[in-house]
Tab-separated table of C-alpha atoms in Angstrom:
chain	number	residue	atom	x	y	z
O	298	UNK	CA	0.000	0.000	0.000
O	299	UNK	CA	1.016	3.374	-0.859
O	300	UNK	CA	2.051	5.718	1.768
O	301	UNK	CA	-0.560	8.138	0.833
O	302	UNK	CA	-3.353	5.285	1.295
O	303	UNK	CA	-1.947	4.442	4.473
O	304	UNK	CA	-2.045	7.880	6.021
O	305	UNK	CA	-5.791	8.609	4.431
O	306	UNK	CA	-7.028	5.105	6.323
O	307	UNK	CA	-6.057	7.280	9.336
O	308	UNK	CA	-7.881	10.284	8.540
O	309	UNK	CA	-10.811	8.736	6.701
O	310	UNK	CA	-12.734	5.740	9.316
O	311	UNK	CA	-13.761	3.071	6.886
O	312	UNK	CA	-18.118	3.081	8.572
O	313	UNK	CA	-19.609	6.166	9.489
O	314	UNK	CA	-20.814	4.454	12.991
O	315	UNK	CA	-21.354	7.777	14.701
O	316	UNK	CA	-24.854	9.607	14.348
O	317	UNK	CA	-23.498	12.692	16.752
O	318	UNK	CA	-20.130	13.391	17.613
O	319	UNK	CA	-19.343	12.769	21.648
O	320	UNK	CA	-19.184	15.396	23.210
O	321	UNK	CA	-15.292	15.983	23.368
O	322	UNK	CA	-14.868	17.057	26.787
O	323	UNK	CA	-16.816	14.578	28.623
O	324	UNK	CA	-15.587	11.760	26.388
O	325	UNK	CA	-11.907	12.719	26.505
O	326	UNK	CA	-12.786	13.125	30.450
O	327	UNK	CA	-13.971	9.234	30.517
O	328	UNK	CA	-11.002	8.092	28.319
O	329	UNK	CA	-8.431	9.318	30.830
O	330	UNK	CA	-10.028	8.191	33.853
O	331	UNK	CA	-10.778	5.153	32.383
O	332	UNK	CA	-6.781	5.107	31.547
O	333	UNK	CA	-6.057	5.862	35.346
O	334	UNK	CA	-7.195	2.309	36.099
O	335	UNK	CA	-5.605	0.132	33.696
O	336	UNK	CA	-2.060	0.041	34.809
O	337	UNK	CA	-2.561	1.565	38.990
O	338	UNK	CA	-4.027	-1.974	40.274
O	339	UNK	CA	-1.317	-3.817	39.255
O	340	UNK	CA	1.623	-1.189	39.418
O	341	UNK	CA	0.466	-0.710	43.554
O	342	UNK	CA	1.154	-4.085	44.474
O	343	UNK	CA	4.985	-4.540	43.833
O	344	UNK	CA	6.209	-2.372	46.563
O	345	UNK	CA	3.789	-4.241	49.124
O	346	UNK	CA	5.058	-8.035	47.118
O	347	UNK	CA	7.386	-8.710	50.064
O	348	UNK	CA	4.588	-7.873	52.815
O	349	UNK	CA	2.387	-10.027	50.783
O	350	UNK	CA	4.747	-12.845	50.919
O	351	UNK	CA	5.617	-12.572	54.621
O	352	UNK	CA	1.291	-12.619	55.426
O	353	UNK	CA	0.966	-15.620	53.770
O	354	UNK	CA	4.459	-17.186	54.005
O	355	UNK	CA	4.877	-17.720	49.652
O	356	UNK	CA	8.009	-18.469	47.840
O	357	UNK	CA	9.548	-16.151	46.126
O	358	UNK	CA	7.925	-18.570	42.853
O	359	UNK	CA	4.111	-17.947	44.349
O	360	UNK	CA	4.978	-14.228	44.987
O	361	UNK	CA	5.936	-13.973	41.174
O	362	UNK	CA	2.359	-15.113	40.385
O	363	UNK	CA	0.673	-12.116	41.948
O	364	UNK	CA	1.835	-9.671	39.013
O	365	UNK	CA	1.801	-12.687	36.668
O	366	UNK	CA	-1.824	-13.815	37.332
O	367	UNK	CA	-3.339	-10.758	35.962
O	368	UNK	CA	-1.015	-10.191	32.707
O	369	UNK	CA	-1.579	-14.144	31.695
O	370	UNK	CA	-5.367	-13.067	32.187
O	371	UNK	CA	-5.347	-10.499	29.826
O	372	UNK	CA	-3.894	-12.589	27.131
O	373	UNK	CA	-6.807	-15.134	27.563
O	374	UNK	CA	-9.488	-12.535	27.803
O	375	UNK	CA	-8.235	-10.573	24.926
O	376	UNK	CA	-9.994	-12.249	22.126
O	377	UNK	CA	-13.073	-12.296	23.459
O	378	UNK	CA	-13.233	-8.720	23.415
O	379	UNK	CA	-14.473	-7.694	19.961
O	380	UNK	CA	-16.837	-10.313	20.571
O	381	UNK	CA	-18.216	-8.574	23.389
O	382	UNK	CA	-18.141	-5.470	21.819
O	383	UNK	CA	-19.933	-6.168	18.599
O	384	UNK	CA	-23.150	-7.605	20.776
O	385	UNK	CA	-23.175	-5.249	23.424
O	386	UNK	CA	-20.905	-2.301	21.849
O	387	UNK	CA	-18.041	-0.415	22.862
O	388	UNK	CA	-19.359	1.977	25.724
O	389	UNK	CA	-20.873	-0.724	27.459
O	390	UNK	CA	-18.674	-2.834	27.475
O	391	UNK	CA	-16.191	-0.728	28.720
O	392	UNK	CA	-18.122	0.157	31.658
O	393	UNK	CA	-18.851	-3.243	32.672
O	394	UNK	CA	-15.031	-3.876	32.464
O	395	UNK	CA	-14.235	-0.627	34.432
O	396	UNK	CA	-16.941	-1.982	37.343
O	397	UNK	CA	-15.525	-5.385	37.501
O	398	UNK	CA	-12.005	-4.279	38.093
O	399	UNK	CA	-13.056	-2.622	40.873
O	400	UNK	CA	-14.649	-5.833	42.132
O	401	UNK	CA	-11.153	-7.594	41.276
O	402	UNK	CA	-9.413	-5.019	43.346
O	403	UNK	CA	-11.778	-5.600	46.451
O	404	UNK	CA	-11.444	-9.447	46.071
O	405	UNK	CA	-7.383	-9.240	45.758
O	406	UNK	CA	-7.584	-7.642	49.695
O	407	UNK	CA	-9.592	-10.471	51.475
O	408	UNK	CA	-7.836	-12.367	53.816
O	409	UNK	CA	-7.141	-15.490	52.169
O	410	UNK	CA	-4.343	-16.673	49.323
O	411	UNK	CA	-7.553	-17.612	47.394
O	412	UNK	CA	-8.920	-14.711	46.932
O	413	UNK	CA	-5.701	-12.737	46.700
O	414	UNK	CA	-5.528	-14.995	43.195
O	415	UNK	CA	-9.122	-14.833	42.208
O	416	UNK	CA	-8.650	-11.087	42.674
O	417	UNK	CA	-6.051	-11.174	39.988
O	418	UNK	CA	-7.404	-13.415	37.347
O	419	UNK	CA	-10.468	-11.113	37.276
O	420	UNK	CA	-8.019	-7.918	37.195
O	421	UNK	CA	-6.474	-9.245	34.386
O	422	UNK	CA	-9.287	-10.080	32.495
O	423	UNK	CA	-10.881	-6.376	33.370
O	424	UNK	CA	-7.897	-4.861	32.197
O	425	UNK	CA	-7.705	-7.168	28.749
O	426	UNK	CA	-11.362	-6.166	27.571
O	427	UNK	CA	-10.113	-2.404	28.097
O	428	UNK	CA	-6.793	-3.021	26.407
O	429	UNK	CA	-8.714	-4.634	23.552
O	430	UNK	CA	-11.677	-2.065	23.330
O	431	UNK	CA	-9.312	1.331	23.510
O	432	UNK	CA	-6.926	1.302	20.461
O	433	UNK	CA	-10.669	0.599	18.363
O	434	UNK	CA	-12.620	3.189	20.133
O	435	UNK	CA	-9.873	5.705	19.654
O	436	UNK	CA	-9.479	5.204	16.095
O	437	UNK	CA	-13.161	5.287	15.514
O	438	UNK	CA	-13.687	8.674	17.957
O	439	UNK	CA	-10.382	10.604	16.471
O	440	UNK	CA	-9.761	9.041	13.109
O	441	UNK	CA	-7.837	12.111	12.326
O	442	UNK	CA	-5.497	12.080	15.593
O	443	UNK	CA	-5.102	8.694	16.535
O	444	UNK	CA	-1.825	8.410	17.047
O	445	UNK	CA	-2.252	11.419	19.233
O	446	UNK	CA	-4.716	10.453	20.839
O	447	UNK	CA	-3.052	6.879	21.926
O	448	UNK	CA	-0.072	8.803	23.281
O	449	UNK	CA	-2.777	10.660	25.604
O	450	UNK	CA	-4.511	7.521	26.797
O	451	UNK	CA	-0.897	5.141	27.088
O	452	UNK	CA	0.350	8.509	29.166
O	453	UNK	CA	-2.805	8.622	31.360
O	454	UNK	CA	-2.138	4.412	31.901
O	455	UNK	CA	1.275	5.294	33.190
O	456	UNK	CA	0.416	8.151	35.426
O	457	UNK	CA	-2.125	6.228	36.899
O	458	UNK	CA	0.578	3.295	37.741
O	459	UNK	CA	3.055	6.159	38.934
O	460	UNK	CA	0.292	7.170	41.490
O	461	UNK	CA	0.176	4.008	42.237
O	462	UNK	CA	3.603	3.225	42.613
O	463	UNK	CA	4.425	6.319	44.610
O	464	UNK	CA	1.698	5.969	47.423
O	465	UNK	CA	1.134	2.660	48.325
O	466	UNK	CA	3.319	2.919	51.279
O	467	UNK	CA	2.291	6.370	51.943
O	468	UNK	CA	-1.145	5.036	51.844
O	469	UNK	CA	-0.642	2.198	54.017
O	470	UNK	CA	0.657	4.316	56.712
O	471	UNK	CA	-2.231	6.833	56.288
O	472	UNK	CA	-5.038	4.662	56.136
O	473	UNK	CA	-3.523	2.656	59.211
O	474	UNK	CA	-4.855	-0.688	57.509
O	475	UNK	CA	-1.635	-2.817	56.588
O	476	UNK	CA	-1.230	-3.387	52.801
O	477	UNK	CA	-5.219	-4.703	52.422
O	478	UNK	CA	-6.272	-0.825	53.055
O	479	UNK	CA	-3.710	0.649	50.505
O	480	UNK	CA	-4.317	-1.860	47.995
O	481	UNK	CA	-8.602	-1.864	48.014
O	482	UNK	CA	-8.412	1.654	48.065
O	483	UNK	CA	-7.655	1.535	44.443
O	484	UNK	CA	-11.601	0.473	43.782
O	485	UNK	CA	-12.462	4.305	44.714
O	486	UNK	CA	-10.609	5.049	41.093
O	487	UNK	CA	-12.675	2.608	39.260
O	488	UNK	CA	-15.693	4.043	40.352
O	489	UNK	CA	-15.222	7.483	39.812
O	490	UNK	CA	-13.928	6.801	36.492
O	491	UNK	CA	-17.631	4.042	35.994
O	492	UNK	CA	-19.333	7.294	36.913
O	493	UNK	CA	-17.757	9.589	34.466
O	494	UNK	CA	-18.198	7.070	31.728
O	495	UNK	CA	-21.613	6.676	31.529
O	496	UNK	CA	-22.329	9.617	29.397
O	497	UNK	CA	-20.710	7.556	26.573
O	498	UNK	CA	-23.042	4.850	27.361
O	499	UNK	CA	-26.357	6.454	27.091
O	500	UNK	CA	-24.998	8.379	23.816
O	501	UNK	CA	-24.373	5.049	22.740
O	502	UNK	CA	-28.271	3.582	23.661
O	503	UNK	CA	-29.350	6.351	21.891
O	504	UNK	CA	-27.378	5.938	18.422
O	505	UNK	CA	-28.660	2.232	18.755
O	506	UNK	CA	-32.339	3.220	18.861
O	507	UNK	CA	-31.881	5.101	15.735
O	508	UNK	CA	-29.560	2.819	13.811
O	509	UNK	CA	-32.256	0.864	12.589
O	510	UNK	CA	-33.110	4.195	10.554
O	511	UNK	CA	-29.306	4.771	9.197
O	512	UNK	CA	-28.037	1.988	7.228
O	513	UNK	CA	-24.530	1.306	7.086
O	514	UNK	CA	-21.580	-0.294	5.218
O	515	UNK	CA	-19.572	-3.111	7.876
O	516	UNK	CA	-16.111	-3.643	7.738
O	517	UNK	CA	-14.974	-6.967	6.568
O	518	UNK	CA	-12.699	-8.014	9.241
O	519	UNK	CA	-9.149	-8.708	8.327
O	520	UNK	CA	-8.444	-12.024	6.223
O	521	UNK	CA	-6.218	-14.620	7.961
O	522	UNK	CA	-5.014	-12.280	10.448
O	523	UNK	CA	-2.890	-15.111	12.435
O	524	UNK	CA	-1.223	-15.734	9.635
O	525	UNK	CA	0.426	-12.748	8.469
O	526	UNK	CA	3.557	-12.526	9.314
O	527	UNK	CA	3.520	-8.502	9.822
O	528	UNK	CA	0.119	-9.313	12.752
O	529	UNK	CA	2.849	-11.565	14.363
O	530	UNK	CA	5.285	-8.996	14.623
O	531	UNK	CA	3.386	-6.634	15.847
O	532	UNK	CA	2.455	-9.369	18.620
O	533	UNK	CA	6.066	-10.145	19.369
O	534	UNK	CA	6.801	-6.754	19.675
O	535	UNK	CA	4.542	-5.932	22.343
O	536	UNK	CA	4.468	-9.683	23.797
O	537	UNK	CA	8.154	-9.103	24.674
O	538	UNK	CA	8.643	-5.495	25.310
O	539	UNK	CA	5.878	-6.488	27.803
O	540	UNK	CA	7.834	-9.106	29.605
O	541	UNK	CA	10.309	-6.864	30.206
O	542	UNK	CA	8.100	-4.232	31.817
O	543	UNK	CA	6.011	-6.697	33.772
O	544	UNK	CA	9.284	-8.250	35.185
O	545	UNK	CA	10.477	-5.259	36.730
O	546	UNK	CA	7.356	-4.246	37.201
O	547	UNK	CA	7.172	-7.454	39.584
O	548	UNK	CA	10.954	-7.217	40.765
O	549	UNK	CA	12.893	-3.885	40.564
O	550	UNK	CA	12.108	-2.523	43.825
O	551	UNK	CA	13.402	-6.075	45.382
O	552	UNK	CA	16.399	-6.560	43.410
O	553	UNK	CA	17.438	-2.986	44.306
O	554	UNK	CA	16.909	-3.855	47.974
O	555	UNK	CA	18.666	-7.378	48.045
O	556	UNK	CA	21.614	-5.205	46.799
O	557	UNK	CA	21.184	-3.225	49.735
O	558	UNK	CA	18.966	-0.187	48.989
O	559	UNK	CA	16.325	0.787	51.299
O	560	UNK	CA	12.760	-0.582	50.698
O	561	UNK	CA	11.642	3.269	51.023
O	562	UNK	CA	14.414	4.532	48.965
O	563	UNK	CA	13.645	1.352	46.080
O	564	UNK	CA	9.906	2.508	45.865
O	565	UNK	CA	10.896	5.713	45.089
O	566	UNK	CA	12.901	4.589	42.391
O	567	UNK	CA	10.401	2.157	40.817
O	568	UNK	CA	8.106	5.104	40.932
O	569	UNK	CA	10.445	7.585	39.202
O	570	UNK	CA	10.866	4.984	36.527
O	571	UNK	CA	6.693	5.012	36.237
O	572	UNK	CA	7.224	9.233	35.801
O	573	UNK	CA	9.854	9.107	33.032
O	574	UNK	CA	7.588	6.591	31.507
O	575	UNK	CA	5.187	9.106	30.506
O	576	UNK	CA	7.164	11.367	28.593
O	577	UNK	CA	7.828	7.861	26.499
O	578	UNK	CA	4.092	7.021	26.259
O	579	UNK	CA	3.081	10.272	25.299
O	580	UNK	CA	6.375	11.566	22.507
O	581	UNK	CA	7.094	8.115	20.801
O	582	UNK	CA	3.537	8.080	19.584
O	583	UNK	CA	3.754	11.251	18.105
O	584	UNK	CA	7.080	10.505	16.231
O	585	UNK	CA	5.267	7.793	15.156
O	586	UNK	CA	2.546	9.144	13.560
O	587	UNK	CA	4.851	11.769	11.754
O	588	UNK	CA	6.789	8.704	10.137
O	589	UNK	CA	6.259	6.744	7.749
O	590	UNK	CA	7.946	3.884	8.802
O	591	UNK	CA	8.782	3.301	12.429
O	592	UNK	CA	11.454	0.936	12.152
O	593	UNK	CA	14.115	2.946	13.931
O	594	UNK	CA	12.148	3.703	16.281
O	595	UNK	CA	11.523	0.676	17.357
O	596	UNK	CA	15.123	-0.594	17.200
O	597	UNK	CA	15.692	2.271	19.417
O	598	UNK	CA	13.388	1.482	21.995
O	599	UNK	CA	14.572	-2.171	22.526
O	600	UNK	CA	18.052	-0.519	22.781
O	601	UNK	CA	17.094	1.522	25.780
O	602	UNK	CA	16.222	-1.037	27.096
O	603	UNK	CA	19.038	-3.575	26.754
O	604	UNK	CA	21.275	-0.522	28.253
O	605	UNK	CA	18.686	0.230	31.514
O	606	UNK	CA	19.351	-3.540	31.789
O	607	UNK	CA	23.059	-3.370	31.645
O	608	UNK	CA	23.080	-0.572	34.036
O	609	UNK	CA	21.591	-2.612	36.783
O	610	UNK	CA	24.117	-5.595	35.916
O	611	UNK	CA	26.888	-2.786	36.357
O	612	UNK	CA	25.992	-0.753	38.731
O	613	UNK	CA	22.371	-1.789	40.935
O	614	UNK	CA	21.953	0.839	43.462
O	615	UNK	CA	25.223	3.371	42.709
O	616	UNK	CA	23.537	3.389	38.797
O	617	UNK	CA	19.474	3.082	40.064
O	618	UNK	CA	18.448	6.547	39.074
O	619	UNK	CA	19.997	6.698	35.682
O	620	UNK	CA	18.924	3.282	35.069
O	621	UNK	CA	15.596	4.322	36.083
O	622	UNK	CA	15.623	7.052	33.701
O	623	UNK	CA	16.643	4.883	30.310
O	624	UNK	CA	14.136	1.782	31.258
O	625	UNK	CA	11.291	4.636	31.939
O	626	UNK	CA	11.961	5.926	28.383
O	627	UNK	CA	12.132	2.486	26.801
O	628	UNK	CA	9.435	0.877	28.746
O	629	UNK	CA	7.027	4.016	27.930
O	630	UNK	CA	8.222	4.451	24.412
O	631	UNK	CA	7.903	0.977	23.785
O	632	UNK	CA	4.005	0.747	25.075
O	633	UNK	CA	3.206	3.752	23.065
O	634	UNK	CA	5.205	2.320	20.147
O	635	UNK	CA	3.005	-0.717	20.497
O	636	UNK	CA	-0.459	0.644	20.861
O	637	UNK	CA	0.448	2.934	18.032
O	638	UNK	CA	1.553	-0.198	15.754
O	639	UNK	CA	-2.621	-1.312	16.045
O	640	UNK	CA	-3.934	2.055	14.574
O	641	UNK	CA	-1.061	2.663	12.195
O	642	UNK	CA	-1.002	-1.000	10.978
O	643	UNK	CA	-5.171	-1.203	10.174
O	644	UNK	CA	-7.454	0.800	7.976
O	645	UNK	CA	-10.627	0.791	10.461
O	646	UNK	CA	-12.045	0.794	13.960
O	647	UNK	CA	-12.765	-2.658	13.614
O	648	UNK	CA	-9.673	-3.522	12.145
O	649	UNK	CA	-7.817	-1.875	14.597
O	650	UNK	CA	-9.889	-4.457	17.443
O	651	UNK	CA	-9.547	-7.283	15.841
O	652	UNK	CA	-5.652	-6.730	15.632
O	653	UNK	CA	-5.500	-5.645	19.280
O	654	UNK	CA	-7.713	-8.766	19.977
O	655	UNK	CA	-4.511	-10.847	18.751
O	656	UNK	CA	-1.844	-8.692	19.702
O	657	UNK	CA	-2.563	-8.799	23.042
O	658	UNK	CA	-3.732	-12.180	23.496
O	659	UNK	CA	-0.031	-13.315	22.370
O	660	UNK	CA	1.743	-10.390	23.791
O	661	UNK	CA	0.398	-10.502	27.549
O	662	UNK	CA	0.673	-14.449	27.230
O	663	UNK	CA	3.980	-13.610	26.585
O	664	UNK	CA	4.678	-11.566	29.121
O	665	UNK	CA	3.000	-13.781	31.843
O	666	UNK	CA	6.220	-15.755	31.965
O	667	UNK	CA	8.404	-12.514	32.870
O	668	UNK	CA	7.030	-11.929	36.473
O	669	UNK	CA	7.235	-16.119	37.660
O	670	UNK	CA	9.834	-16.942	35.136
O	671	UNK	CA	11.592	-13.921	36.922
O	672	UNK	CA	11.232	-15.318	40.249
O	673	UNK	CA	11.771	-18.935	39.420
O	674	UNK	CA	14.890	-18.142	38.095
O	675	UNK	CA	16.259	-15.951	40.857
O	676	UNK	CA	15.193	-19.308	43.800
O	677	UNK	CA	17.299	-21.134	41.450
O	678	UNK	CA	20.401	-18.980	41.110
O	679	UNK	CA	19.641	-17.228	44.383
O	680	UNK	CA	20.840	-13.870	42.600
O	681	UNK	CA	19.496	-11.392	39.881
O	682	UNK	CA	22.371	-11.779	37.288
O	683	UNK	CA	20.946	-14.804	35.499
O	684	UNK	CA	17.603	-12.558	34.932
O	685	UNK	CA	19.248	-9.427	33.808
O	686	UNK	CA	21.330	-11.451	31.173
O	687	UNK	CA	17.813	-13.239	30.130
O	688	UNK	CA	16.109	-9.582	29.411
O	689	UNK	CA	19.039	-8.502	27.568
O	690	UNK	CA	18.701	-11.429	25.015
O	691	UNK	CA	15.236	-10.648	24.851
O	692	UNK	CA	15.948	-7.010	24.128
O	693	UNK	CA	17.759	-7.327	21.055
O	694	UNK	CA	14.368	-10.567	19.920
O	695	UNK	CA	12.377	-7.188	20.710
O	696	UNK	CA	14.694	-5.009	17.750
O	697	UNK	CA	13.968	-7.677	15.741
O	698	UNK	CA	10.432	-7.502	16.211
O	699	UNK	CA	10.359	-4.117	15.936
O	700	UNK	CA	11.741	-3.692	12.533
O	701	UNK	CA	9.526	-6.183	10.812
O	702	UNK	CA	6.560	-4.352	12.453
O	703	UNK	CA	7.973	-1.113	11.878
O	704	UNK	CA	7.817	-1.429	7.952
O	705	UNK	CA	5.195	1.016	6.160
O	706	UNK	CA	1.906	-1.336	5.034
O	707	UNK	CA	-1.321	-1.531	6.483
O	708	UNK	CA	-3.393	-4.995	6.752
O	709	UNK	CA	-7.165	-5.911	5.539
């Protein structure tokens, strides 16, 4: 495909779906508080992983599962998503996702290791239906921005998991509750944000009412998509770059403390990483969408990260901050790069969902095994070296990735 067709199946949506537009300030409004949720649940539990262990006396294995749990969840519940949100449609859907992570949240706290499980598996598949349904809903609301507009929600996603990051000891010291109080009080989010988003769903009762009346042309959906070799890297890319993320994620702030660093002083680090991840999230997107291939780009971001890497082999609590710094870039650049890969890579709204279905289904089975595999490895070796070395390999799989999905085509 032409460059010129590419960037006009950006600015032109393929079904005119939309009756009325949204009104832009209440929907934008839902979109980011919607994006608050989707990364603070799980980003507020790794600071309180070794209280969490101690309560319930886990190996360092178990403890692994709590971040994995959720992440393996959203790869199984991703396909079902445009399911879901061709019967019941977009808005909906969304709020029913946004409601039952806050149930997930509440179940995680109850005083038992089976509901501190449950509470993840229905996290993950909460935050899978909303990874699935925002990349389509974007594209279909701002099909002339939406490369813009997916730097503004992945942004929003990390400054909700730097909030996250950055209180959940405060907050367990303020509320006076232990780590149960910090963590539950994360429901309060989903709520507010359930609230704020039901605009969008009575807009969208409305436009079904009168569909009837409208008659419309539907997308075909793409042909063969899990067998083209550009969905796959696409998948790869974000399947790996996410393993990374969700293994530090899981383990930074305790590999920074076994080499000696404060558990206070690690926190703050793991959350500074969350900050510069937003200036990733919200420029590489842009640069994105002002390219017409993204190939470098992509190579670059699997770079930072193989050197944020290295700087933790080298130099673990001496090095933390600028380490910190590069793996915030990469980490953020690389999510935005990825999200950005869906809208860039399809010609529709429903294109772009039925590529996220698959992209994240393989990607955040993927990146399940980073969290446990993480753990596993370090009761093995009984040190962090041997999973440093592992994400560096997988670094330069991620450049590979990268370039093939980087390359300028689109697919249906």
């Amino acid at each position: 495909m032409s460059v010129t067709r590419a960037q006009q199946s950006l600015r032109t949506p393929v079904v005119p779906v939309r009756t009325k537009l949204a009104h832009p300030a209440l929907l934008l409004t839902g979109i980011v508080l919607v994006a608050l949720n989707m990364r603070a649940c799980l980003a507020a539990i790794s600071p309180m992983v070794g209280e969490i262990q101690r309560t319930f006396g886990l190996s360092a294995t178990a403890s692994g599962l709590i971040t994995t749990v959720p992440v393996l969840f959203q790869g199984v519940g991703a396909p079902l998503t445009p399911r879901l949100t061709r019967r019941f449609g977009t808005e909906r859907v969304v709020l029913g996702a946004v409601l039952v992570l806050g149930a997930g949240v509440l179940l995680r706290v109850l005083p038992s290791v089976a509901a501190l499980y449950a509470g993840c598996v229905v996290i993950g598949v909460a935050i899978a239906v909303l990874n699935v349904s925002m990349p389509g809903l974007v594209k279909r609301e701002f099909p002339h921005r939406a490369p813009a507009m997916t730097g503004v929600y992945s942004t929003t996603m990390l400054v909700g998991a730097t909030l996250a990051a950055g209180s959940s000891v405060p907050l367990e010291h303020a509320l006076g509750g232990g780590w149960r109080a910090s963590l539950g009080a994360w429901s309060l989010l989903a709520l507010v944000a359930a609230v704020a988003w039901l605009p969008q769903v009575l807009r969208g009762r409305q436009e079904q009412l009168g569909a009837a009346a409208v008659p419309t042309r539907q997308p075909k959906p793409i042909a063969g998509l899990w067998r083209l070799p550009l969905a796959w890297q696409i998948s790869l890319f974000m399947g790996i770059s996410s393993l990374m993320v969700y293994t530090l994620v899981a383990w930074l702030p305790t590999i920074l403390a076994d080499h000696g660093m404060s558990r206070d002083q690690a926190g703050l680090v793991f959350a500074f990483s969350n900050l510069v991840q937003v200036a990733g999230a919200f420029l590489v997107p842009l640069a994105a969408g002002r390219m017409t291939r993204q190939r470098g780009l992509a190579v670059a971001m699997a770079a930072l990260n193989a050197v944020g890497v290295a700087g933790l082999l080298i130099a673990p609590v001496s090095g933390a901050w600028v380490s910190a710094t590069v793996l915030g870039l990469a980490q953020g650049g690389s999510l935005g790069l990825a999200l950005a890969f869906i809208v860039l890579r399809t010609g529709s709204a429903a294109g772009a969902a039925q590529l996220g279905g698959m992209s994240q289904a393989v990607g955040y089975l993927i990146a399940a095994a980073g969290p446990v595999g993480g753990g596993a490895l370090h009761q093995l070796t009984g040190g962090w070296t041997a999973v440093l070395v592992v994400l560096l390999v997988l670094a330069a799989a991620a450049a590979l990735a990268g370039w093939g999905a980087g390359r300028n085509t689109t697919l249906g």
